[in-house]
Short mmCIF file of C-alpha atoms in Angstrom, two decimals:
data_model
loop_
_atom_site.label_atom_id
_atom_site.label_comp_id
_atom_site.label_asym_id
_atom_site.label_seq_id
_atom_site.Cartn_x
_atom_site.Cartn_y
_atom_site.Cartn_z
CA UNK A 21 -23.58 -0.21 -24.88
CA UNK A 22 -23.03 -0.69 -21.73
CA UNK A 23 -20.08 -2.35 -19.76
CA UNK A 24 -20.87 -6.06 -19.12
CA UNK A 25 -19.39 -7.76 -15.35
CA UNK A 26 -16.01 -8.96 -16.32
CA UNK A 27 -14.56 -6.06 -18.31
CA UNK A 28 -15.38 -3.77 -15.42
CA UNK A 29 -14.11 -6.55 -13.47
CA UNK A 30 -11.16 -6.37 -15.77
CA UNK A 31 -10.95 -2.76 -15.53
CA UNK A 32 -11.31 -2.66 -11.90
CA UNK A 33 -8.56 -4.63 -11.23
CA UNK A 34 -5.86 -2.75 -13.34
CA UNK A 35 -6.59 -0.26 -11.06
CA UNK A 36 -5.51 -1.48 -8.44
CA UNK A 37 -3.24 -2.93 -10.47
CA UNK A 38 -1.91 0.55 -11.18
CA UNK A 39 -2.18 2.09 -7.44
CA UNK A 40 -0.36 -0.52 -5.78
CA UNK A 41 2.54 -0.21 -8.36
CA UNK A 42 2.93 3.99 -7.95
CA UNK A 43 2.25 3.30 -3.83
CA UNK A 44 5.15 0.34 -4.21
CA UNK A 45 7.42 2.86 -5.71
CA UNK A 46 6.99 5.76 -4.44
CA UNK A 47 7.59 3.55 -0.89
CA UNK A 48 11.30 1.51 -2.30
CA UNK A 49 11.86 5.03 -3.26
CA UNK A 50 12.06 6.19 0.35
CA UNK A 51 15.73 5.38 2.26
CA UNK A 52 16.16 2.98 4.97
CA UNK A 53 13.24 0.74 3.43
CA UNK A 54 14.75 -2.66 2.52
CA UNK A 55 11.96 -4.16 1.55
CA UNK A 56 8.20 -4.50 1.19
CA UNK A 57 6.98 -8.20 2.31
CA UNK A 58 3.57 -10.18 2.70
CA UNK A 59 4.16 -11.84 5.50
CA UNK A 60 2.20 -10.31 7.99
CA UNK A 61 -0.58 -9.50 5.93
CA UNK A 62 -2.76 -12.31 7.03
CA UNK A 63 -4.79 -11.09 9.96
CA UNK A 64 -5.14 -8.25 8.19
CA UNK A 65 -6.25 -9.43 5.55
CA UNK A 66 -9.33 -11.62 7.18
CA UNK A 67 -10.12 -8.43 9.22
CA UNK A 68 -11.84 -7.43 5.94
CA UNK A 69 -14.95 -8.48 3.63
CA UNK A 70 -13.16 -10.56 0.96
CA UNK A 71 -15.38 -8.42 -1.85
CA UNK A 72 -13.63 -5.03 -0.87
CA UNK A 73 -9.61 -6.66 -1.00
CA UNK A 74 -7.45 -6.55 -2.50
CA UNK A 75 -3.38 -8.13 -2.00
CA UNK A 76 -1.10 -6.23 -4.67
CA UNK A 77 2.85 -6.16 -5.21
CA UNK A 78 2.68 -7.13 -0.98
CA UNK A 79 0.03 -3.82 -0.35
CA UNK A 80 -3.78 -4.72 0.96
CA UNK A 81 -5.81 -2.60 -0.75
CA UNK A 82 -9.19 -2.19 0.45
CA UNK A 83 -12.22 0.24 -0.96
CA UNK A 84 -15.16 1.37 1.32
CA UNK A 85 -17.66 4.20 0.82
CA UNK A 86 -14.91 6.57 2.66
CA UNK A 87 -11.68 6.30 0.97
CA UNK A 88 -9.25 3.57 0.60
CA UNK A 89 -7.75 1.66 3.41
CA UNK A 90 -4.06 0.76 2.65
CA UNK A 91 -1.88 -1.65 5.26
CA UNK A 92 2.06 -2.66 4.23
CA UNK A 93 4.61 -4.91 5.76
CA UNK A 94 8.10 -3.46 5.40
CA UNK A 95 11.69 -4.52 7.01
CA UNK A 96 13.95 -1.71 6.82
CA UNK A 97 17.78 -1.02 7.16
CA UNK A 98 19.03 -0.56 10.35
CA UNK A 99 20.17 3.12 11.24
CA UNK A 100 17.28 4.79 9.84
CA UNK A 101 13.95 5.64 12.91
CA UNK A 102 11.06 3.93 12.09
CA UNK A 103 8.33 5.95 13.40
CA UNK A 104 9.05 9.66 11.26
CA UNK A 105 9.99 7.63 8.45
CA UNK A 106 6.50 5.36 8.07
CA UNK A 107 4.86 8.83 9.44
CA UNK A 108 6.21 10.88 6.59
CA UNK A 109 5.40 7.64 3.78
CA UNK A 110 1.88 7.80 5.51
CA UNK A 111 1.09 11.85 4.81
CA UNK A 112 3.25 11.55 1.26
CA UNK A 113 1.13 8.57 -0.48
CA UNK A 114 -2.47 10.68 1.20
CA UNK A 115 -1.51 13.80 -0.15
CA UNK A 116 -0.22 12.92 -3.78
CA UNK A 117 -3.10 10.53 -3.89
CA UNK A 118 -5.87 13.84 -3.08
CA UNK A 119 -4.03 16.17 -5.21
CA UNK A 120 -2.79 14.09 -8.25
CA UNK A 121 -5.72 11.78 -8.39
CA UNK A 122 -8.54 12.97 -6.72
CA UNK A 123 -8.71 9.66 -4.08
CA UNK A 124 -9.16 9.48 -0.40
CA UNK A 125 -7.15 7.34 0.51
CA UNK A 126 -8.21 6.98 5.00
CA UNK A 127 -6.05 5.27 6.48
CA UNK A 128 -1.87 3.18 5.83
CA UNK A 129 -1.05 1.06 8.33
CA UNK A 130 2.63 0.35 7.84
CA UNK A 131 3.80 -2.83 9.68
CA UNK A 132 7.03 -3.12 10.36
CA UNK A 133 8.73 -7.16 10.00
CA UNK A 134 11.23 -6.75 10.96
CA UNK A 135 14.87 -4.79 10.57
CA UNK A 136 18.38 -6.02 8.54
CA UNK A 137 21.54 -4.38 9.23
CA UNK A 138 23.33 -3.25 5.59
CA UNK A 139 22.35 -0.91 2.99
CA UNK A 140 23.55 -2.04 -0.05
CA UNK A 141 25.83 0.03 -2.09
#
């Protein structure tokens, strides 16, 4: 029996949620990252076709024929080098998904909303 559209939609939503949670966990484990925020995602979201985009846990996931496109907006702690931190996150996430899941991530856009002064102890 072929799965109906409702089952397929639920499975896709679960896949999106799992992917977003894993990416969120990796980002939040990085020293220097204070939080993930949704505040800067509106403009990026409107540039994508409605059927191909999902905003989950502050992470925009967009599936295309050539792979996945991801965008995230971060709040960082003061004292960390922004560009190396972002490049590290991008390369590690892209590599991890390629090796472990066989998923091609074409691009990860990281927006920095703000920098805060104190890292909690």
